[in-house]
Tab-separated table of C-alpha atoms and ligand atoms in Angstrom:
chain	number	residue	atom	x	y	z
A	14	UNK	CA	141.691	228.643	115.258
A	15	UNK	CA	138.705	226.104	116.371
A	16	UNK	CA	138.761	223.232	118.222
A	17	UNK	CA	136.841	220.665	116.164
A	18	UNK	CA	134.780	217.257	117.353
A	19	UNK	CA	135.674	215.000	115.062
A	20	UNK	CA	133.912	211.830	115.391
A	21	UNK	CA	135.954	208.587	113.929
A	22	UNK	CA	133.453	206.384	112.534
A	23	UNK	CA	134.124	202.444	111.409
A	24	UNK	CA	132.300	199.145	111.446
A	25	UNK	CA	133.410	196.915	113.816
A	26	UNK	CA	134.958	192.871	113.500
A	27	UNK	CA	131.654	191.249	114.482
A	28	UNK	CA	129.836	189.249	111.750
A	29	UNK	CA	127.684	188.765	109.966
A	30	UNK	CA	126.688	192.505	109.792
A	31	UNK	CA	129.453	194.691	111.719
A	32	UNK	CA	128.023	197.287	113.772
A	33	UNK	CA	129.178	201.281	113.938
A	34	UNK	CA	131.244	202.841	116.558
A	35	UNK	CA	132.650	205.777	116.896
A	36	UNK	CA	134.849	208.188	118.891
A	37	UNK	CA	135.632	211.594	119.267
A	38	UNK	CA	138.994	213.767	118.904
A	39	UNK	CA	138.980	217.138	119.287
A	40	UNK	CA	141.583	218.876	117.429
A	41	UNK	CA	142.336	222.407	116.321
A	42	UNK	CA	141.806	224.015	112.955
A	43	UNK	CA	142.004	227.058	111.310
A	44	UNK	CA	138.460	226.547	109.532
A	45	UNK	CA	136.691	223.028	108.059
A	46	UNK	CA	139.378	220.188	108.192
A	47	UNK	CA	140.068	218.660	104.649
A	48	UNK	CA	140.264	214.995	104.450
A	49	UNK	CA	144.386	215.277	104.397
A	50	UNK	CA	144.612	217.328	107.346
A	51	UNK	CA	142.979	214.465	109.418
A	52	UNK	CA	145.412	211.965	111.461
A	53	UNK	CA	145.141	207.994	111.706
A	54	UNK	CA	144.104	207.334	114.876
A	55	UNK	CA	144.122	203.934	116.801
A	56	UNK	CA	141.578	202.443	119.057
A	57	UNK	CA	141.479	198.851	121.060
A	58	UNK	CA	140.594	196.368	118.291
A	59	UNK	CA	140.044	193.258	121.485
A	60	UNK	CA	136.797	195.499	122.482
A	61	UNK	CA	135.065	195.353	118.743
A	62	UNK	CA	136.104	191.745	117.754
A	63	UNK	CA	139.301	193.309	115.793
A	64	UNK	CA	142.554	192.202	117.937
A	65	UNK	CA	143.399	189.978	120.586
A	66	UNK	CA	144.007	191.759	123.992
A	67	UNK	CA	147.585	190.951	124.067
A	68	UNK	CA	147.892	192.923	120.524
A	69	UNK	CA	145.268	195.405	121.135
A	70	UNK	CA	145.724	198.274	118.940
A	71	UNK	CA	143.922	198.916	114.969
A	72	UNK	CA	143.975	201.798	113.531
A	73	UNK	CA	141.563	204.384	111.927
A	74	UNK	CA	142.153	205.550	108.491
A	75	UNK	CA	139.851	209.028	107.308
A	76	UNK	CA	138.300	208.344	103.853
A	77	UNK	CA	135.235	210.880	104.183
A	78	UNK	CA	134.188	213.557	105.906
A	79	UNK	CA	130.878	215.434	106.628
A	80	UNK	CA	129.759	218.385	108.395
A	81	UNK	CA	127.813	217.250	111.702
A	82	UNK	CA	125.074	220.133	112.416
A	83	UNK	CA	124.152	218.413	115.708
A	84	UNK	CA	127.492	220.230	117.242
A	85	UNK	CA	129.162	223.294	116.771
A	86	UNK	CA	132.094	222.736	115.277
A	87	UNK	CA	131.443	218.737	114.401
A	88	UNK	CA	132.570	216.655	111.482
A	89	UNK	CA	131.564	213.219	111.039
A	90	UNK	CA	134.758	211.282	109.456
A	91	UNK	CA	134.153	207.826	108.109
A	92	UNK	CA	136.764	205.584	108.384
A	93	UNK	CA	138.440	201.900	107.500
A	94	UNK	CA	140.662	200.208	109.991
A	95	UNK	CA	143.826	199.476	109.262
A	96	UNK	CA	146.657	197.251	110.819
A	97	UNK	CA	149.152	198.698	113.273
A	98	UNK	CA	150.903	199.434	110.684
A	99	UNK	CA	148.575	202.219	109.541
A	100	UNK	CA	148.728	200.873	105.894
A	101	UNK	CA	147.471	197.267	105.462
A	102	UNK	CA	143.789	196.839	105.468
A	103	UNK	CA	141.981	194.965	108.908
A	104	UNK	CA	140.560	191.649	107.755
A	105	UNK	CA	137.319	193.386	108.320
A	106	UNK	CA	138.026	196.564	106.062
A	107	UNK	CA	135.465	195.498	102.954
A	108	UNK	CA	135.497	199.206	101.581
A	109	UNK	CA	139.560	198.630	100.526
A	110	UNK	CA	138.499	195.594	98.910
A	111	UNK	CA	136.575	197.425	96.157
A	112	UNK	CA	137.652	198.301	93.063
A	113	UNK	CA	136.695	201.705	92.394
A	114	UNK	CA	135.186	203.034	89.249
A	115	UNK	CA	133.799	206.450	88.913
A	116	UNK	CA	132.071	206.014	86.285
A	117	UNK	CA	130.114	203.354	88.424
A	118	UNK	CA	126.773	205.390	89.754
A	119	UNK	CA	124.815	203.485	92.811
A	120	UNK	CA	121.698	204.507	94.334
A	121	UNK	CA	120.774	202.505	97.282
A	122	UNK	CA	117.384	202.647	98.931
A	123	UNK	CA	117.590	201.763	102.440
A	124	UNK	CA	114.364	200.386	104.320
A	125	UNK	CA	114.248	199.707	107.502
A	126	UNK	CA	111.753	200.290	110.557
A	127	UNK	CA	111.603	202.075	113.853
A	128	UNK	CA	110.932	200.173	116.643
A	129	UNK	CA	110.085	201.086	120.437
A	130	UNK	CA	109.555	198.736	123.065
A	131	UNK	CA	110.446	195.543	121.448
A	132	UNK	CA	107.898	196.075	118.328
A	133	UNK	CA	107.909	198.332	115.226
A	134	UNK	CA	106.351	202.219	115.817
A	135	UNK	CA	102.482	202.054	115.710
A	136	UNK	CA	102.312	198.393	116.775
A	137	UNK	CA	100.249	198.002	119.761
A	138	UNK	CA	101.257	196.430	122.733
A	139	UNK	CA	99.371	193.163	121.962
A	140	UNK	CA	98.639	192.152	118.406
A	141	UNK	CA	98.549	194.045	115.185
A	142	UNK	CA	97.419	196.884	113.445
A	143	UNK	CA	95.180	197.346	110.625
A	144	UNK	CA	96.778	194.907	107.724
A	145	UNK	CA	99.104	196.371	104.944
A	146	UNK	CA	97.951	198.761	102.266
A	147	UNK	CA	97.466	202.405	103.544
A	148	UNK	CA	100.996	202.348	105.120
A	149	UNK	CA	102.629	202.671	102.018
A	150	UNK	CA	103.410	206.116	100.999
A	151	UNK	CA	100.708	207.151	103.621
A	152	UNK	CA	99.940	210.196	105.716
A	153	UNK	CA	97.616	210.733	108.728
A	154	UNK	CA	98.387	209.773	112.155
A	155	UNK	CA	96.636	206.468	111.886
A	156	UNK	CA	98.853	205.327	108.538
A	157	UNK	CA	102.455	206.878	110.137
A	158	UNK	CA	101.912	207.927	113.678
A	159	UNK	CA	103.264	211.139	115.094
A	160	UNK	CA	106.962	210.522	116.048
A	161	UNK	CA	107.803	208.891	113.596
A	162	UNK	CA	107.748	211.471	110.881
A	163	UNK	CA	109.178	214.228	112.944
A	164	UNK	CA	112.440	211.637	112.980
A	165	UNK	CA	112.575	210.676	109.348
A	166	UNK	CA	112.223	214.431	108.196
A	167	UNK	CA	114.939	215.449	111.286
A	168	UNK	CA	117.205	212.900	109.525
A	169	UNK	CA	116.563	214.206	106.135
A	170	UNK	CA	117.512	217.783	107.167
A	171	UNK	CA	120.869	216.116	109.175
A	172	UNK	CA	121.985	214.228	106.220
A	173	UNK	CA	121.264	216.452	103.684
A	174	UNK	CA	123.431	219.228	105.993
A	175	UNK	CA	126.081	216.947	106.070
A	176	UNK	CA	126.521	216.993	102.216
A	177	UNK	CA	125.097	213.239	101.874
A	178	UNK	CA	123.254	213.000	98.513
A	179	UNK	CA	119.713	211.913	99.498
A	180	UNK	CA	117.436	211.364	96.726
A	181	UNK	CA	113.898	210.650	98.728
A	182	UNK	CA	112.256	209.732	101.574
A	183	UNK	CA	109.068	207.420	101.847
A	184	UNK	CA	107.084	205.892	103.960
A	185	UNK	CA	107.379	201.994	103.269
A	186	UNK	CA	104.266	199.396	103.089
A	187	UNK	CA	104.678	198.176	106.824
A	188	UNK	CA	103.736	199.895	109.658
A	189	UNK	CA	106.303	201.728	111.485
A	190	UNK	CA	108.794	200.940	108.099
A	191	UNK	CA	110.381	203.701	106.178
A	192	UNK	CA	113.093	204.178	103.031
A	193	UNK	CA	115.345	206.941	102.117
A	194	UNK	CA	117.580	206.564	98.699
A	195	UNK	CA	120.972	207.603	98.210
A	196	UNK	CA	123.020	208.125	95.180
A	197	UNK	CA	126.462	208.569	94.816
A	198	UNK	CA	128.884	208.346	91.291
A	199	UNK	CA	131.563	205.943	92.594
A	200	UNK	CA	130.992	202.943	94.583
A	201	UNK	CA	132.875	203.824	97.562
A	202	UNK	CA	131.639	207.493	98.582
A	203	UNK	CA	127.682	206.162	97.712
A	204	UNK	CA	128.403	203.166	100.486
A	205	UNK	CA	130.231	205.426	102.684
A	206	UNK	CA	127.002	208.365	102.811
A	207	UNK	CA	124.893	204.786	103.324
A	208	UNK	CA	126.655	204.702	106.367
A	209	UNK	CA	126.918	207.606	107.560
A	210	UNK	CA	123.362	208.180	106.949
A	211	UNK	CA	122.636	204.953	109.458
A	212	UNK	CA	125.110	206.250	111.635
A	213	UNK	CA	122.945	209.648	111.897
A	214	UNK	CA	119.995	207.649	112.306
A	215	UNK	CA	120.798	205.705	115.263
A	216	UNK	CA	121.754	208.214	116.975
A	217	UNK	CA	119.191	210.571	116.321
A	218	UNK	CA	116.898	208.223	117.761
A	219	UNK	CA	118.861	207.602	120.974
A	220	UNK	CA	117.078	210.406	122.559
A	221	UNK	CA	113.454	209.331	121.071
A	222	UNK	CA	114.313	205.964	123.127
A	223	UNK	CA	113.761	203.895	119.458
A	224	UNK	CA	115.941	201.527	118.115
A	225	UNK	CA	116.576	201.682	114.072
A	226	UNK	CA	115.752	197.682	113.024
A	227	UNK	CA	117.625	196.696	110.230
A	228	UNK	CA	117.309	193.193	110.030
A	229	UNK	CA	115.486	192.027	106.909
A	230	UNK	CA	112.393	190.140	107.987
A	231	UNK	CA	111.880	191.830	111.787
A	232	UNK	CA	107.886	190.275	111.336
A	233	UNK	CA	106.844	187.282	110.308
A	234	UNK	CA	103.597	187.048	108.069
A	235	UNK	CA	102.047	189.391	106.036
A	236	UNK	CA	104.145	192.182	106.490
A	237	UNK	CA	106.514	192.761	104.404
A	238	UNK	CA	110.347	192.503	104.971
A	239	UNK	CA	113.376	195.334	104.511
A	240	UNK	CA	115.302	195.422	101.406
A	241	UNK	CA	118.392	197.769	100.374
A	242	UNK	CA	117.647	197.594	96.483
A	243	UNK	CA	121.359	198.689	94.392
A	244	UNK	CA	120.376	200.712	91.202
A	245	UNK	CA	123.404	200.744	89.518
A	246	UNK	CA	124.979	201.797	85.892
A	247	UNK	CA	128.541	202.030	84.146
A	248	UNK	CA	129.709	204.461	81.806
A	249	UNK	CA	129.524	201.459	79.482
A	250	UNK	CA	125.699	200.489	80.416
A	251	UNK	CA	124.809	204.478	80.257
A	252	UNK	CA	126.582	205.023	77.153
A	253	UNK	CA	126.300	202.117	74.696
A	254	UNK	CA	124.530	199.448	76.469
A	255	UNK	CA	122.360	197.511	73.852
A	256	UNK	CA	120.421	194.123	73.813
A	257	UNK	CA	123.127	191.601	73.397
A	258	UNK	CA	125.383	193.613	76.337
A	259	UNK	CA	122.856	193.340	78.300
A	260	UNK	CA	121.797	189.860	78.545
A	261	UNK	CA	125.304	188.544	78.647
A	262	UNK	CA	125.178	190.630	82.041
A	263	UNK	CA	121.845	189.010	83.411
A	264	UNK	CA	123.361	185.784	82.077
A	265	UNK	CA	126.924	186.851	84.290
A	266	UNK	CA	124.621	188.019	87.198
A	267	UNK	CA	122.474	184.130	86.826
A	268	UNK	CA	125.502	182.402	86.745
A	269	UNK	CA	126.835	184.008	89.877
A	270	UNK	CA	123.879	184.105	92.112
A	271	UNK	CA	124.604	182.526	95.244
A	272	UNK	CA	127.753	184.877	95.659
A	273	UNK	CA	126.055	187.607	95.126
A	274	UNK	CA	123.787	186.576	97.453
A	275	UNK	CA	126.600	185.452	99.974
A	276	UNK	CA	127.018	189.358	100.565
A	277	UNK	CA	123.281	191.028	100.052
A	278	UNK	CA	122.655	190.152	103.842
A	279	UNK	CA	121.882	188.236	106.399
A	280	UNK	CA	119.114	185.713	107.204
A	281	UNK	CA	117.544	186.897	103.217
A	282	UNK	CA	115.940	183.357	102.968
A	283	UNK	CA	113.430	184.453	105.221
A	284	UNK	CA	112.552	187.558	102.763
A	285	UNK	CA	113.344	186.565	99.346
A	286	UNK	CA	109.840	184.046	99.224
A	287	UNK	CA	108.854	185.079	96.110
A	288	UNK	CA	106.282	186.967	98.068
A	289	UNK	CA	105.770	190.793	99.036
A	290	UNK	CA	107.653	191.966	95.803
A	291	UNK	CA	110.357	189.530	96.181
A	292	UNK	CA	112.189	186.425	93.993
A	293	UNK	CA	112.684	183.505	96.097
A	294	UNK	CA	116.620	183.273	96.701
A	295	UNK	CA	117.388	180.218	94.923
A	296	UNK	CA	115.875	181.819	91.384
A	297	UNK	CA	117.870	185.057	89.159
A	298	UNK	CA	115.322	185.934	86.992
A	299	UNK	CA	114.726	189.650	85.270
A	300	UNK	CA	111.981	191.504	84.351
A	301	UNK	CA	110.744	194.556	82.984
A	302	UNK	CA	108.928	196.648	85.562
A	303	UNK	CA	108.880	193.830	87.235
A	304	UNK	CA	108.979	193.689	90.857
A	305	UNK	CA	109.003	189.967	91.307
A	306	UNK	CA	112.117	189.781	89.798
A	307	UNK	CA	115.567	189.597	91.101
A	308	UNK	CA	116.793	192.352	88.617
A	309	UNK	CA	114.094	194.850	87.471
A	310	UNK	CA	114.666	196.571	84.349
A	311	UNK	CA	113.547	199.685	83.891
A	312	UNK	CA	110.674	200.808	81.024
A	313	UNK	CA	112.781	203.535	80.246
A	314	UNK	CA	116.116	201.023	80.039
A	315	UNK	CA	114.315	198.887	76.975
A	316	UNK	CA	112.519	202.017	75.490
A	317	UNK	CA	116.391	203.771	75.654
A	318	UNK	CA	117.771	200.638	73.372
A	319	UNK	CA	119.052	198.524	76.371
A	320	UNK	CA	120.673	201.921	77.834
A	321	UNK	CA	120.988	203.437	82.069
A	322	UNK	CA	120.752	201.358	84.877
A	323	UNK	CA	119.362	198.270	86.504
A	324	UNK	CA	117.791	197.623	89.888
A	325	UNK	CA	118.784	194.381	91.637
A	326	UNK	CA	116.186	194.137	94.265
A	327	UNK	CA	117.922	190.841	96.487
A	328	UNK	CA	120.387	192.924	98.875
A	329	UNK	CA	118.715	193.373	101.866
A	330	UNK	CA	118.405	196.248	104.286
A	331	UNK	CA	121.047	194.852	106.736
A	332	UNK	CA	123.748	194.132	103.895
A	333	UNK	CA	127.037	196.192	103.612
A	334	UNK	CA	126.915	198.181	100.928
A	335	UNK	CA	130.529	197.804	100.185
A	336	UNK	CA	130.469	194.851	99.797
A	337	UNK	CA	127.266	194.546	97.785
A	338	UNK	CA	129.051	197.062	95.286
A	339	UNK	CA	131.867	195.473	95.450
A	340	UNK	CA	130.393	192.116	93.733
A	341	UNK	CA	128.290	193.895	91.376
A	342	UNK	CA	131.054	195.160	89.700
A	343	UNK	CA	132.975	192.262	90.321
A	344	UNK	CA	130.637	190.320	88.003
A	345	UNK	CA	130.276	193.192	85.149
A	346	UNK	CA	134.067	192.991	84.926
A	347	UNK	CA	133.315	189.608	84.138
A	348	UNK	CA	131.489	190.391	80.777
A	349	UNK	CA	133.538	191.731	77.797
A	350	UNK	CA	131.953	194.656	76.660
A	351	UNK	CA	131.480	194.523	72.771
B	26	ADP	P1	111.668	202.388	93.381
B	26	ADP	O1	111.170	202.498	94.795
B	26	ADP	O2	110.588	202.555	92.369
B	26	ADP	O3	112.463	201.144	93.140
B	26	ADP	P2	113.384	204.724	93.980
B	26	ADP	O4	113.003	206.040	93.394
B	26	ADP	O5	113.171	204.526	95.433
B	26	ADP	O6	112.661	203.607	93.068
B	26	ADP	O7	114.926	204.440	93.702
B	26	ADP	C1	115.475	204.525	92.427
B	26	ADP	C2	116.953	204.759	92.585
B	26	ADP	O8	117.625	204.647	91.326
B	26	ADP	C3	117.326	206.136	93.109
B	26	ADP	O9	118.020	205.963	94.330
B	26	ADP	C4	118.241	206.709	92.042
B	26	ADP	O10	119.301	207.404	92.605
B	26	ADP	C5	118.760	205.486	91.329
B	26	ADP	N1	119.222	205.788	89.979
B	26	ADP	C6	118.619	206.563	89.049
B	26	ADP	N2	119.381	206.650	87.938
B	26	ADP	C7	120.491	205.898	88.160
B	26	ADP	C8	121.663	205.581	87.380
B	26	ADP	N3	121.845	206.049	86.136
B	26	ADP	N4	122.608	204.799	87.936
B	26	ADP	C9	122.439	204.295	89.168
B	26	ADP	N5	121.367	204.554	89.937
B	26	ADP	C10	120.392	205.349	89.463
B	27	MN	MN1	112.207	202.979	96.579
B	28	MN	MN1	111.079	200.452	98.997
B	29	MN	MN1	113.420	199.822	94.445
């Protein structure tokens, strides 16, 4: 027998974008704890915006779990919160809300930027650095800085010891901004590695002293803004797809715009311009290769007779992702496949 950390992660009640907390249990275990051998555990819902203080108690559900190499014996264990009850979702549990479908494949590609002392990594104290262009993909200490690589290749190794299904890493076209991509086959364990993989991020960086900045437009001007863009396919879309399929979807995905935008993140006016590889937010529009677009199709997708998976650029970097897969295939449902 071990005794095991096991740290209960969940979002919290506070909107728009809930943050992570977490807590740990130690409990013992013959070897790695499966999912089923974890308990529900409760915590005081009046300290995260989840209960009033006279009714005080939620409750913590398991629905993941990940080896944490930061601590012998450690398992991250993502979470929803429940009701007192221990079986009716929290108000604020999006990830019971979605409708599952395994043969639904995500890959999200977070952005977001590292900041220290009140301005992104590599800014100087007053002013700006050299304007956008070798930041992008870059190397040298004058495109990325020192620090900054040692933490996005630190949270590489962490997540990808962990089990979460990292696809890439890049450095992103602002200074001091950086992307990894995630894919997952099923909505719910892609979004749950998305967060995970932030919650490993954060608190790697604790003892750098930087904050992780995932708000969407951090600086104004000429420099571009975060995005979360949602690749996504169906069985159906892999499978048969074709021409007429797919433009009743785009036609589904126009028709519904402003609730899809509703959950692809806060404050996404001030990034969706039409600038910096962006529709404005009031336009759906689709394109091939096209990274002005709301929805960017693929070459391959056209040259594959309308077949594999689409990129919907608009969520942005701060946006759930269970939520944003949640109305994605929300609105496919919508469309009668042929
Ligand atoms: P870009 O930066 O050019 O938009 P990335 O390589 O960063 O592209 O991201 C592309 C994403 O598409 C990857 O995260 C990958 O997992 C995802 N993807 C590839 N094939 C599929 C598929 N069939 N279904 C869903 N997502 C997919
Ligand atoms: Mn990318
Ligand atoms: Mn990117
Ligand atoms: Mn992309």
């Amino acid at each position: 027998m071990a005794k095991y950390k096991l740290e209960y992660i969940w979002l919290d009640g506070y909107t728009p974008v809930p943050n992570l907390r977490s807590k740990t249990q130690i409990k013992e275990f013959a070897s790695f704890p499966t999912l089923e051998q974890l308990p529900l555990w409760g915590f005081d819902g009046s300290s995260t915006q989840q209960a009033e203080g006279r009714s005080s108690d939620c409750m913590l559900k398991p629905v993941a779990i990940f080896p944490d190499a930061t601590r012998k014996n450690g398992a991250l264990v993502m979470c929803e919160v429940m009701m007192p009850d221990g079986v009716t979702p929290h108000p604020s549990n999006g990830r019971a809300t979605i409708l599952d479908d395994p043969g639904a494949w995500f890959g999200f590609e977070q952005e977001y930027f590292l900041y220290q002392d009140g301005r992104p990594l590599g800014f100087p104290a007053d002013g700006y650095p050299a304007p956008q262009g070798p930041y992008y993909t870059g190397v040298g200490y004058k495109n990325v800085g020192d620090i900054a690589r040692q933490i996005v290749e630190e949270h590489l190794d962490l997540c990808l010891d962990a089990g979460i299904n990292h696809e890439g890493i890049n450095a992103e076209v602002a200074k001091g901004q950086w992307e990894f991509q995630i894919f997952g086959k099923g909505s719910k364990r892609c979004a749950d590695e998305i967060w995970v993989a932030r919650y490993i991020l954060n608190r790697l960086c604790e003892k750098y002293g930087i904050d992780v900045e995932y708000h969407c437009k951090p600086i104004k001007g000429d420099w571009n803004g975060s995005g979360m863009h949602a690749n996504f396919s169906t069985e159906y879309l892999r499978t048969k797809g074709g021409k007429a399929y797919f433009e009743a979807l785009m036609a589904a995905f126009g028709e519904h715009c402003e609730e899809h935008i509703a959950v692809y993140g806060p404050d996404n006016h001030l990034r969706l311009t039409g600038l910096h590889e962006t529709q404005s937010i009031d336009k759906f529009s689709y394109g091939v290769a096209d990274r002005g677009a709301s929805v960017r199709v693929p070459h391959s997708f056209v040259q594959n007779d309308y077949k594999g998976y689409l990129e919907d650029r608009r969520p942005n970097s701060q946006g759930d992702p269970y939520q944003i897969a949640s109305r994605i295939l929300k609105t496919i449902a919508l469309v009668p496949t042929p």
